[in-house]
Coordinates of C-alpha atoms in Angstrom, one line a residue:
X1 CA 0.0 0.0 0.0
X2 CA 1.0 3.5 -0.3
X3 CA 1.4 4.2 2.9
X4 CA 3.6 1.2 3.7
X5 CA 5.9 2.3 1.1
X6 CA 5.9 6.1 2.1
X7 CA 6.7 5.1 6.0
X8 CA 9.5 3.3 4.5
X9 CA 10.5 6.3 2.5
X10 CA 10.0 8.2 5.4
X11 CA 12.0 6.0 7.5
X12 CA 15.1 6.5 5.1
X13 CA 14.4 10.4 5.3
X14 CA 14.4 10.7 8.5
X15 CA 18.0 8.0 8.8
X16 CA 19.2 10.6 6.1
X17 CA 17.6 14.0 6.6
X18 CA 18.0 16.8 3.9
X19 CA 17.5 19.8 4.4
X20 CA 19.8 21.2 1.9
X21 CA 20.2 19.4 -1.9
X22 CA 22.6 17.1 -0.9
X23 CA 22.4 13.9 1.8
X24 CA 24.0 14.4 5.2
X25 CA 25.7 11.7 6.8
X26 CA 24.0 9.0 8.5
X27 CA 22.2 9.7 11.8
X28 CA 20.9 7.2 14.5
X29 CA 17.3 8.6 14.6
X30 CA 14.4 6.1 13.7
X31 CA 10.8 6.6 12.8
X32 CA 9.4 4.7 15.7
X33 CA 11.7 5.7 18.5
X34 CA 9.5 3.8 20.9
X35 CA 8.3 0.2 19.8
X36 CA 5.0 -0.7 20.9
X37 CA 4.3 -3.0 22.7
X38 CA 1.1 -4.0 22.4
X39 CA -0.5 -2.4 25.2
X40 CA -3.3 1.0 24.7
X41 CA -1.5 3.8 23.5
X42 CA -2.5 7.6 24.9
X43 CA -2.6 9.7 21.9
X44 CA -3.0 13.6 21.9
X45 CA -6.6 15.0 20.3
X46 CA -6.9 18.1 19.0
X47 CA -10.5 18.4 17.4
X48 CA -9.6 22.3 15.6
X49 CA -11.9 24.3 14.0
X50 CA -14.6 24.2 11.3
X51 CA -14.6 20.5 10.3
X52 CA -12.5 19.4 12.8
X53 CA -14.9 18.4 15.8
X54 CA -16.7 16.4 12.8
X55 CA -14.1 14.6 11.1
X56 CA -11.9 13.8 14.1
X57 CA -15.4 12.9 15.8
X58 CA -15.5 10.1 13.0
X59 CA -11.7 8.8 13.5
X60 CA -13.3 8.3 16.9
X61 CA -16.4 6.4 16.5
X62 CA -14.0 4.0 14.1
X63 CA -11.3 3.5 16.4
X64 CA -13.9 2.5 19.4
X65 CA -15.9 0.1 16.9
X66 CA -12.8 -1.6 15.9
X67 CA -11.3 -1.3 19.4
X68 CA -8.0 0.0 18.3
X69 CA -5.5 -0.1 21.0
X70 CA -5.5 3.7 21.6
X71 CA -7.5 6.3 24.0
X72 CA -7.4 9.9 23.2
X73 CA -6.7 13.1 25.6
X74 CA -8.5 15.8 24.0
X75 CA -7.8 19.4 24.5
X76 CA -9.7 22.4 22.6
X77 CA -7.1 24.6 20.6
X78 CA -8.3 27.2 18.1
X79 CA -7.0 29.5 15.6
X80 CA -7.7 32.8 17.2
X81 CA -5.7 31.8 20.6
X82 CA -2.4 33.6 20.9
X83 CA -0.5 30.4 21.5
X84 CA -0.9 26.5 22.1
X85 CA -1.7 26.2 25.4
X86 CA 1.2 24.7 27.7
X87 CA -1.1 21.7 28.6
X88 CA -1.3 21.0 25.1
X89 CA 2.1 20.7 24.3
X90 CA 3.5 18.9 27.2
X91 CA 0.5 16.1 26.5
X92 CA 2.2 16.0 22.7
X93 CA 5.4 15.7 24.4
X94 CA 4.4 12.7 26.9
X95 CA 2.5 11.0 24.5
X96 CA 4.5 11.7 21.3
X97 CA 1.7 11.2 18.7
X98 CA -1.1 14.0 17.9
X99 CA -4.2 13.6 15.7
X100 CA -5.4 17.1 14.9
X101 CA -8.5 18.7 12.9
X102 CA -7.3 22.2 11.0
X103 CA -7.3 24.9 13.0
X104 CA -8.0 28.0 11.5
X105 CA -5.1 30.3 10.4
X106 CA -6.0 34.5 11.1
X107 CA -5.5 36.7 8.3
X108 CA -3.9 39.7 9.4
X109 CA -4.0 41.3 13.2
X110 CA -0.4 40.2 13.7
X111 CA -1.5 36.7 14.8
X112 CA 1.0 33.6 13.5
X113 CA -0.3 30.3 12.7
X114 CA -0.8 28.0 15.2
X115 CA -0.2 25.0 12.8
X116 CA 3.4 26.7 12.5
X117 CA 3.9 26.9 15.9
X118 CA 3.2 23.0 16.5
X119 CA 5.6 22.0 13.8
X120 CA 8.5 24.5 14.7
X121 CA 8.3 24.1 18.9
X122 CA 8.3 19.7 18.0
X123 CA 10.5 19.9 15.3
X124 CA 8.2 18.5 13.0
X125 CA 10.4 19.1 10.5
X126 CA 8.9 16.6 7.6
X127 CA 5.7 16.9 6.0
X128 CA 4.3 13.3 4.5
X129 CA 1.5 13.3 2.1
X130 CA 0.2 10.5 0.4
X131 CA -1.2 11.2 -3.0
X132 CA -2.5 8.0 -4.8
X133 CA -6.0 6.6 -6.6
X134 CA -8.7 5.3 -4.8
X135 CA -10.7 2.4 -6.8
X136 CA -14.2 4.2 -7.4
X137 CA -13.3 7.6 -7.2
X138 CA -13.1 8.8 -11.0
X139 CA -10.4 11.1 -11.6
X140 CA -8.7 12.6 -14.8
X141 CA -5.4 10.8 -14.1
X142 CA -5.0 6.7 -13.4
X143 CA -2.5 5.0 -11.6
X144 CA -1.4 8.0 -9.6
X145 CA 0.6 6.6 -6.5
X146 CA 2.9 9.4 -4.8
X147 CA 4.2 10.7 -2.0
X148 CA 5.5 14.0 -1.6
X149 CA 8.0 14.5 1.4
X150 CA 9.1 18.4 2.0
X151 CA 10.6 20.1 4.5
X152 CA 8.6 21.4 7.0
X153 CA 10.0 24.4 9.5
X154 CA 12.6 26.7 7.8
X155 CA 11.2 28.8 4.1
X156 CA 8.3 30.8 4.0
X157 CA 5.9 28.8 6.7
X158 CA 8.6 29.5 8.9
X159 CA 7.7 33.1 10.5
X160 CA 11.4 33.9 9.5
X161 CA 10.1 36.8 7.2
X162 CA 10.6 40.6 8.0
X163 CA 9.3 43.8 6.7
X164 CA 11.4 45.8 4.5
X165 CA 9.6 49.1 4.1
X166 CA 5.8 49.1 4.9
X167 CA 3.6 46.6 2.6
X168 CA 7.0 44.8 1.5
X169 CA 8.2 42.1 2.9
X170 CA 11.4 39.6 2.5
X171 CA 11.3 36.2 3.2
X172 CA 14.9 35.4 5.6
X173 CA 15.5 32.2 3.8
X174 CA 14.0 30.2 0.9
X175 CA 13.8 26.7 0.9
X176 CA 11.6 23.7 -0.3
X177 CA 8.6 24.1 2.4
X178 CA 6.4 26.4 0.2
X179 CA 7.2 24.8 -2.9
X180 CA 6.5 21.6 -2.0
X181 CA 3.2 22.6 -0.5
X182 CA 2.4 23.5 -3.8
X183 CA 3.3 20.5 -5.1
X184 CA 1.4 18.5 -2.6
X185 CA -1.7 20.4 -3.0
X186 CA -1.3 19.6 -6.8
X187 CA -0.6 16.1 -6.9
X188 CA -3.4 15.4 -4.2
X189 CA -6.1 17.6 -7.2
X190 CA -4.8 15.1 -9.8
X191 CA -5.6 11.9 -7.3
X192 CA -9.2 12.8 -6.4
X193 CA -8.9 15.8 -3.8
X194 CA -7.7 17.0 -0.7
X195 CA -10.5 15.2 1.1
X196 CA -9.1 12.0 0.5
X197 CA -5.2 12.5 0.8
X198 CA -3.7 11.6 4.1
X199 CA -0.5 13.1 5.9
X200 CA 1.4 14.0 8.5
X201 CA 4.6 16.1 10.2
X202 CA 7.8 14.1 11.8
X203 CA 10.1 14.9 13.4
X204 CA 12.8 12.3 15.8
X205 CA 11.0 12.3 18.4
X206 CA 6.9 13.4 17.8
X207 CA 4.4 13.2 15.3
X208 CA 1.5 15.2 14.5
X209 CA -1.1 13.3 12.0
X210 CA -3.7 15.1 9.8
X211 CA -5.5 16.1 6.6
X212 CA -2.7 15.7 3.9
X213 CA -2.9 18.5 1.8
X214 CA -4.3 21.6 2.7
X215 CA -3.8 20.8 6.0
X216 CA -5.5 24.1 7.7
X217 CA -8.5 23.7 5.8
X218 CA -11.3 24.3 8.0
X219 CA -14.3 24.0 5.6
X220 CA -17.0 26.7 5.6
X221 CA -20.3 27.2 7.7
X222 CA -22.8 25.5 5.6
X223 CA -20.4 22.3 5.7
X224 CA -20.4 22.0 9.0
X225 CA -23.7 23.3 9.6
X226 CA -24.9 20.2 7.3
X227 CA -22.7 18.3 9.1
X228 CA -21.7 16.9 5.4
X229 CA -17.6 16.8 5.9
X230 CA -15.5 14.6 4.3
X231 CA -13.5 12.6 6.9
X232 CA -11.8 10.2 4.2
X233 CA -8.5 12.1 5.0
X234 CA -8.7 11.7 8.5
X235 CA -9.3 8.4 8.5
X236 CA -6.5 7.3 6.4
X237 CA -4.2 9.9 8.3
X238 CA -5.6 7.7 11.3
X239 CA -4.3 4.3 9.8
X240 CA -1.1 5.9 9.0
X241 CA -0.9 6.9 12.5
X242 CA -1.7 3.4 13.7
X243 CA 1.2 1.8 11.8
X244 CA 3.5 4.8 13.6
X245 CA 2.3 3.4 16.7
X246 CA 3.4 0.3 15.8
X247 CA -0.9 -1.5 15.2
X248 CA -0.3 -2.7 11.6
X249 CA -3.0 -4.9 11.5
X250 CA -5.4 -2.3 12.6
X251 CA -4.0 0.1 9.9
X252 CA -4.4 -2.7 7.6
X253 CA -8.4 -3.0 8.6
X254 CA -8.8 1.1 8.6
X255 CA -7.6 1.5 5.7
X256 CA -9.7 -1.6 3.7
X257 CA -13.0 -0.7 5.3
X258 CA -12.9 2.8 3.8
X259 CA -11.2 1.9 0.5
X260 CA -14.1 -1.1 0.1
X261 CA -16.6 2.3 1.3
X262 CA -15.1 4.5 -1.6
X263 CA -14.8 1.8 -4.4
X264 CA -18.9 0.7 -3.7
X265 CA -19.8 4.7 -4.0
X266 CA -23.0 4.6 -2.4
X267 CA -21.7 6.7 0.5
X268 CA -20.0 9.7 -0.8
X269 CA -19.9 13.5 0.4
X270 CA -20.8 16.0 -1.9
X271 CA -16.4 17.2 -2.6
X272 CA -17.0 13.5 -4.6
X273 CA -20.0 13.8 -6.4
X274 CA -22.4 11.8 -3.3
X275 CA -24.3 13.7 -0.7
X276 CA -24.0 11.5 2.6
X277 CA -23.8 12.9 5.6
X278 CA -20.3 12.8 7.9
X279 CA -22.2 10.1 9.8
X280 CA -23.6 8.5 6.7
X281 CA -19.6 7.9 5.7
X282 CA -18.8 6.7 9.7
X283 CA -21.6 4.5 9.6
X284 CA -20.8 2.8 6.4
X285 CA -16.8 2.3 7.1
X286 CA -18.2 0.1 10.4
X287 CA -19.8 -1.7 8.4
X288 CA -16.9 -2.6 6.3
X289 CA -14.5 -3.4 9.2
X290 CA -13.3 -7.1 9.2

């Protein structure tokens, strides 16, 4: 599957991280630092905004019908607050994965993004995005299978940019991070949307899983209002973040029961061309789970 072979990828990225053009020598850092061990895993739960309660609200409901070995500590985190809340990051820190909903980035006022300030303060410093076909989702392009790896914390995303005369400003340092956001965003629109691409940002020691590509997308009102969200994304980001943990054959049942949903088509969100509900797409990938 695609996301075996983009942990694997990942893996050697993170053996042989490169944050210039060239490979640096060999460090001992693995992807897993801490093997599992079978026993429940605390991981961190950050709902977000818009969407987020709903989609991360159906990663639950499919982890406690399949009784995945893992029990959430949720905290609310938004947007519009000034900073992650200590609490938050110190329960990111103890349990060393995170699944987060977007949280909602301000436009103007002065106020950085707090999806920034996660991956800078955990040195999260790669971005993983799978990008590849799912049987019964028509798209322009076949046999897409990608995965797009960029560097995550130094470029544009960084914050490192300063104001050169009023209304200009000069970014410190350019590197891949904004261009391979692009990139990502792109390759996900070829494969069948940003509502069914998983992801997430690794560093050595943590791991934040989430929507793929475009990542701080929060939805809009009437979305959520119709409670008609796409948590395809999530889900997969889930599975991904079950074979982190070290739960591949629970990855292995995520990931079947919503590709078996997808490739039947009767339970679709209206981002691919159905008009289920949120719950209508839980309900269904129950139903699918061996």
């Amino acid at each position: 599957m695609a996301a075996r072979r983009s942990l694997s990828t990942l893996k050697h990225l993170l053996r042989n991280p490169t944050p210039s053009h060239r490979l640096l020598p060999r460090r001992p850092v693995t992807y897993m630092p801490r093997p599992g061990d079978g026993s429940p895993r605390p991981v961190t739960l950050i709902p977000g905004d818009g969407i987020g309660p709903l989609v991360t609200g159906a990663v639950r409901q499919v982890m406690e019908a399949m009784h995945a070995p893992v029990y959430f500590e949720t905290y609310e985190v938004h947007g519009d607050m000034t900073s992650v809340p200590a609490e938050v990051m110190e329960s990111i820190r103890k349990n060393k994965v995170c699944l987060k909903g977007g949280l909602a980035t301000p436009v103007g006022g002065g106020v950085s993004s707090l999806n920034v300030q996660l991956r800078k303060e955990l040195d999260l410093y790669a971005s993983l995005v799978n990008c590849f076909n799912l049987p019964g989702l028509p798209t322009r392009h076949e046999n897409v299978d990608t995965v797009v790896i960029r560097e995550n914390t130094e470029g544009e995303y960084a914050g490192l940019e300063h104001e050169v005369v009023p209304g200009v400003v000069e970014s410190l340092k350019v590197t891949p991070n904004l261009y391979g956001n692009l990139v990502a965003n792109t390759a996900a629109g070829i494969a069948g949307g940003t509502g069914v691409m998983p992801g997430g940002n690794v560093g050595a020691d943590h791991a934040i899983f989430e929507q793929g590509a475009s990542a701080g997308n929060v939805g809009n009102e009437k979305i959520v209002q119709k409670k008609r969200a796409n948590p395809v994304a999530l889900l997969l980001s889930s599975a991904m973040m079950l074979r982190h943990l070290q739960f591949p054959s629970f990855a292995d049942r995520l990931e079947t029961a919503v590709k078996r949903v997808i490739e039947e088509g009767k339970y679709m969100t209206k981002d691919l061309g159905g008009t289920s509900t949120t719950q209508e797409v839980v309900d269904a990938v129950i139903s699918k789970l061996d």
